[in-house]
C-alpha positions in Angstrom: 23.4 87.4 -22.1 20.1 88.2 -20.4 17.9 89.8 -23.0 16.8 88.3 -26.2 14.9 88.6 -29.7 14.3 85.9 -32.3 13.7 86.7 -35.9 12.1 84.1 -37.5 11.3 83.6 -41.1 7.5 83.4 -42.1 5.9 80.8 -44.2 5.6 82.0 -48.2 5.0 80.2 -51.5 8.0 80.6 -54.0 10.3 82.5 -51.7 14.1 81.1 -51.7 14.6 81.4 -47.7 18.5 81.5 -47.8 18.5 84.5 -50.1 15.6 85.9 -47.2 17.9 85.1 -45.2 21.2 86.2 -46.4 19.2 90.1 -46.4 18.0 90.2 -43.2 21.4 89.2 -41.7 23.1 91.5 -43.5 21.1 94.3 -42.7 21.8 93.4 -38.6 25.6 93.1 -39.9 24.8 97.0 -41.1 23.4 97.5 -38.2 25.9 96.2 -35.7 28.6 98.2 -37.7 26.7 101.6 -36.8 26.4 101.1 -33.2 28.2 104.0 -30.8 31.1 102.7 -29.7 30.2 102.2 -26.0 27.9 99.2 -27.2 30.4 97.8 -30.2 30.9 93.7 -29.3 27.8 93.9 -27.0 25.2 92.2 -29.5 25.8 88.3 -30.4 23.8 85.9 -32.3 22.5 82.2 -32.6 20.9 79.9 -34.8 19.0 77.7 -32.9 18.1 75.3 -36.1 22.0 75.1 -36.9 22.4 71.8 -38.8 25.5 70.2 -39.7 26.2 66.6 -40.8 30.0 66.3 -41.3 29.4 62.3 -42.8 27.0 64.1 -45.0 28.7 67.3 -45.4 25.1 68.9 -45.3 24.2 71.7 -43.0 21.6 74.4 -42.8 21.4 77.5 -40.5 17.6 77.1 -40.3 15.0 79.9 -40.0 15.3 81.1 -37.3 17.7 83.3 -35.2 18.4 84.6 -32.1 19.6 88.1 -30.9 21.2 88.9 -27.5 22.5 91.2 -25.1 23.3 91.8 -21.7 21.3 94.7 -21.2 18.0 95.4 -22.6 19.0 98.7 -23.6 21.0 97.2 -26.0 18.5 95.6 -27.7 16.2 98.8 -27.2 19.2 100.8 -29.3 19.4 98.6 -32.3 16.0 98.8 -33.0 15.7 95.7 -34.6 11.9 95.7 -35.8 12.9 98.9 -37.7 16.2 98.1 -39.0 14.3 95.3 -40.5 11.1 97.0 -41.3 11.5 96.5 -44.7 10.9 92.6 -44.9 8.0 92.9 -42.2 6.3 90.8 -44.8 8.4 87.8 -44.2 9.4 87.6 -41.1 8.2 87.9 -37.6 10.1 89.4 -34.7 9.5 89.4 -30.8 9.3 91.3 -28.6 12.3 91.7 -26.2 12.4 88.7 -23.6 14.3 88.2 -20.6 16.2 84.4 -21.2 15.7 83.8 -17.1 16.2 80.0 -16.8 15.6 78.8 -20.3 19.1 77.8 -21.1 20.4 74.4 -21.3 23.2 74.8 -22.1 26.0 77.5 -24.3 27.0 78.0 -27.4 30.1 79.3 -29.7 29.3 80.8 -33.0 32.6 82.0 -34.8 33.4 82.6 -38.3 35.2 79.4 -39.9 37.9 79.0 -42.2 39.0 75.6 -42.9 42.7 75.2 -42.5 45.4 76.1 -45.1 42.5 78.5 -46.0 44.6 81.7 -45.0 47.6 80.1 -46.8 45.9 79.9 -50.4 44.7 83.4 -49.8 48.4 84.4 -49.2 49.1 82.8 -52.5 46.2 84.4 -54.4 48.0 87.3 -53.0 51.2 87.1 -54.0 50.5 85.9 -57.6 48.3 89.0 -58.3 51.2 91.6 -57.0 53.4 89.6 -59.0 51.1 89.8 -62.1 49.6 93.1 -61.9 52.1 95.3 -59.5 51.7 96.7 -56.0 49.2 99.7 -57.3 47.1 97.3 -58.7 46.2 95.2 -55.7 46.3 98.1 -53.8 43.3 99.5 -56.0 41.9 96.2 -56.4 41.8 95.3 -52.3 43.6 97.3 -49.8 44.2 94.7 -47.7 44.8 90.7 -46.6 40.9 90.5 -45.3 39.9 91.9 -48.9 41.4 89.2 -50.4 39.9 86.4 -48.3 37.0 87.6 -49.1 37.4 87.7 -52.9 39.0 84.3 -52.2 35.6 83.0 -50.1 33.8 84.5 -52.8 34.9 81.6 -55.3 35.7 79.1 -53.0 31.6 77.9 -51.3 32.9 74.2 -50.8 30.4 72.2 -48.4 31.3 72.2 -45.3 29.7 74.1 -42.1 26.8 76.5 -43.2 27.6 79.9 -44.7 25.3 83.0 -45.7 26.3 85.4 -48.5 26.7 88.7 -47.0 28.3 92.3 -49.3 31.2 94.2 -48.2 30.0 97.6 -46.8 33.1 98.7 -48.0 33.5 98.0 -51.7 30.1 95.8 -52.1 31.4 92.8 -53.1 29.6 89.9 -52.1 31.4 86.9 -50.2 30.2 84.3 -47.6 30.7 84.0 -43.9 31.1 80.5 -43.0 29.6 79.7 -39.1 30.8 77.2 -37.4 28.9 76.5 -33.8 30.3 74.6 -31.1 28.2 73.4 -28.0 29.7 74.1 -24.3 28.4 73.8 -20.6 29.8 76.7 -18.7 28.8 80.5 -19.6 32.1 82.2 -20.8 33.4 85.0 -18.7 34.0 87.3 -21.6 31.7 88.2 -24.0 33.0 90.0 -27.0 30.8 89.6 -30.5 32.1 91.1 -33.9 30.0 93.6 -36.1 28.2 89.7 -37.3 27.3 88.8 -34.1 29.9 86.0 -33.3 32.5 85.3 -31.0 35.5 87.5 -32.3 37.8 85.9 -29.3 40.0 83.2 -28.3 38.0 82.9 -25.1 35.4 82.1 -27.2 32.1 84.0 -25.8 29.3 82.1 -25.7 25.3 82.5 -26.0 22.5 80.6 -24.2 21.2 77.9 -26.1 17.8 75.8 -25.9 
């Protein structure tokens, strides 16, 4: 990852920052599901306030956040001062920037479900069919990822940080918990879902500082 924007949020009196925040990274989210094809997984994110305190169980994903790609181009398609044009009035973003010799090291952002997470689901599942009938959950989700996001929905137990984000879909609103893990080589893949995080086993990483 060679090019680079940060979004930051601004200083403002009685603004709640998460629910700032939860907007403008949905509307990148948006974004990254409209891009052509030939630059789908090319756009990744960080969060270079992430806080987590596991003997706490607090965590934050700060104020602040990070997009890259390899290309410049790719940054110059998404257009990200005017996909988020509309909240101009509380945040600030750079301009593009080349990350040269700045990292320190890499970093793993993937989405995080804690375990026996997909197992509940699966029981959620089965219960409704049960209850309601195939049409029903049909109608009602579609499919397995529907329900773990009804599921997550319900289920915003501390842990790792999470931002509420809406289906583009149906409009529901669920959170995506992130979970960030700190490495010291550059992966050799780099392949980033329509959120911005590693959507691999290989585990693509970002430059961190």
């Amino acid at each position: 990852m060679k090019s680079y924007q940060e979004v930051t949020l601004m200083p403002q009196m009685d603004v709640n920052y998460n629910h700032v925040f939860s907007l403008v990274y949905q509307e990148l989210h948006n974004a990254l599901s409209k891009c052509q094809s030939e630059r789908k997984g090319a756009i990744a994110v960080s969060f270079p306030e992430y806080y987590f305190n596991a003997k706490t169980n607090k965590s934050n994903l700060g104020k602040k956040m990070r997009v890259f790609a390899e290309y410049e181009d790719d940054l110059d398609a998404l257009d990200l001062k005017s996909v988020m044009s509309h909240f101009s009035d509380y945040i600030h973003i750079t301009n593009i920037k080349d990350v040269g010799d700045k990292a320190t090291h890499y970093e793993v952002y993937t989405r995080y479900r804690h375990d026996g997470y997909e197992k509940r689901a699966r029981r959620f599942q089965a219960h409704f069919i049960k209850k309601f009938g195939n049409d029903a959950y049909a109608e009602a989700f579609g499919s397995f990822d529907k329900v773990l996001e009804h599921c997550e929905k319900y289920n915003k137990q501390l842990g790792v940080p999470y931002i509420n984000v809406k289906s583009n879909s149906n409009g529901n609103e669920y959170c995506i918990r992130i979970k960030k893990e700190q490495v010291d080589k550059c992966s050799n893949s780099a392949v980033f879902n329509s959120f911005g995080l590693s959507c691999n086993q290989k585990k693509s990483t970002v430059p961190g500082w």
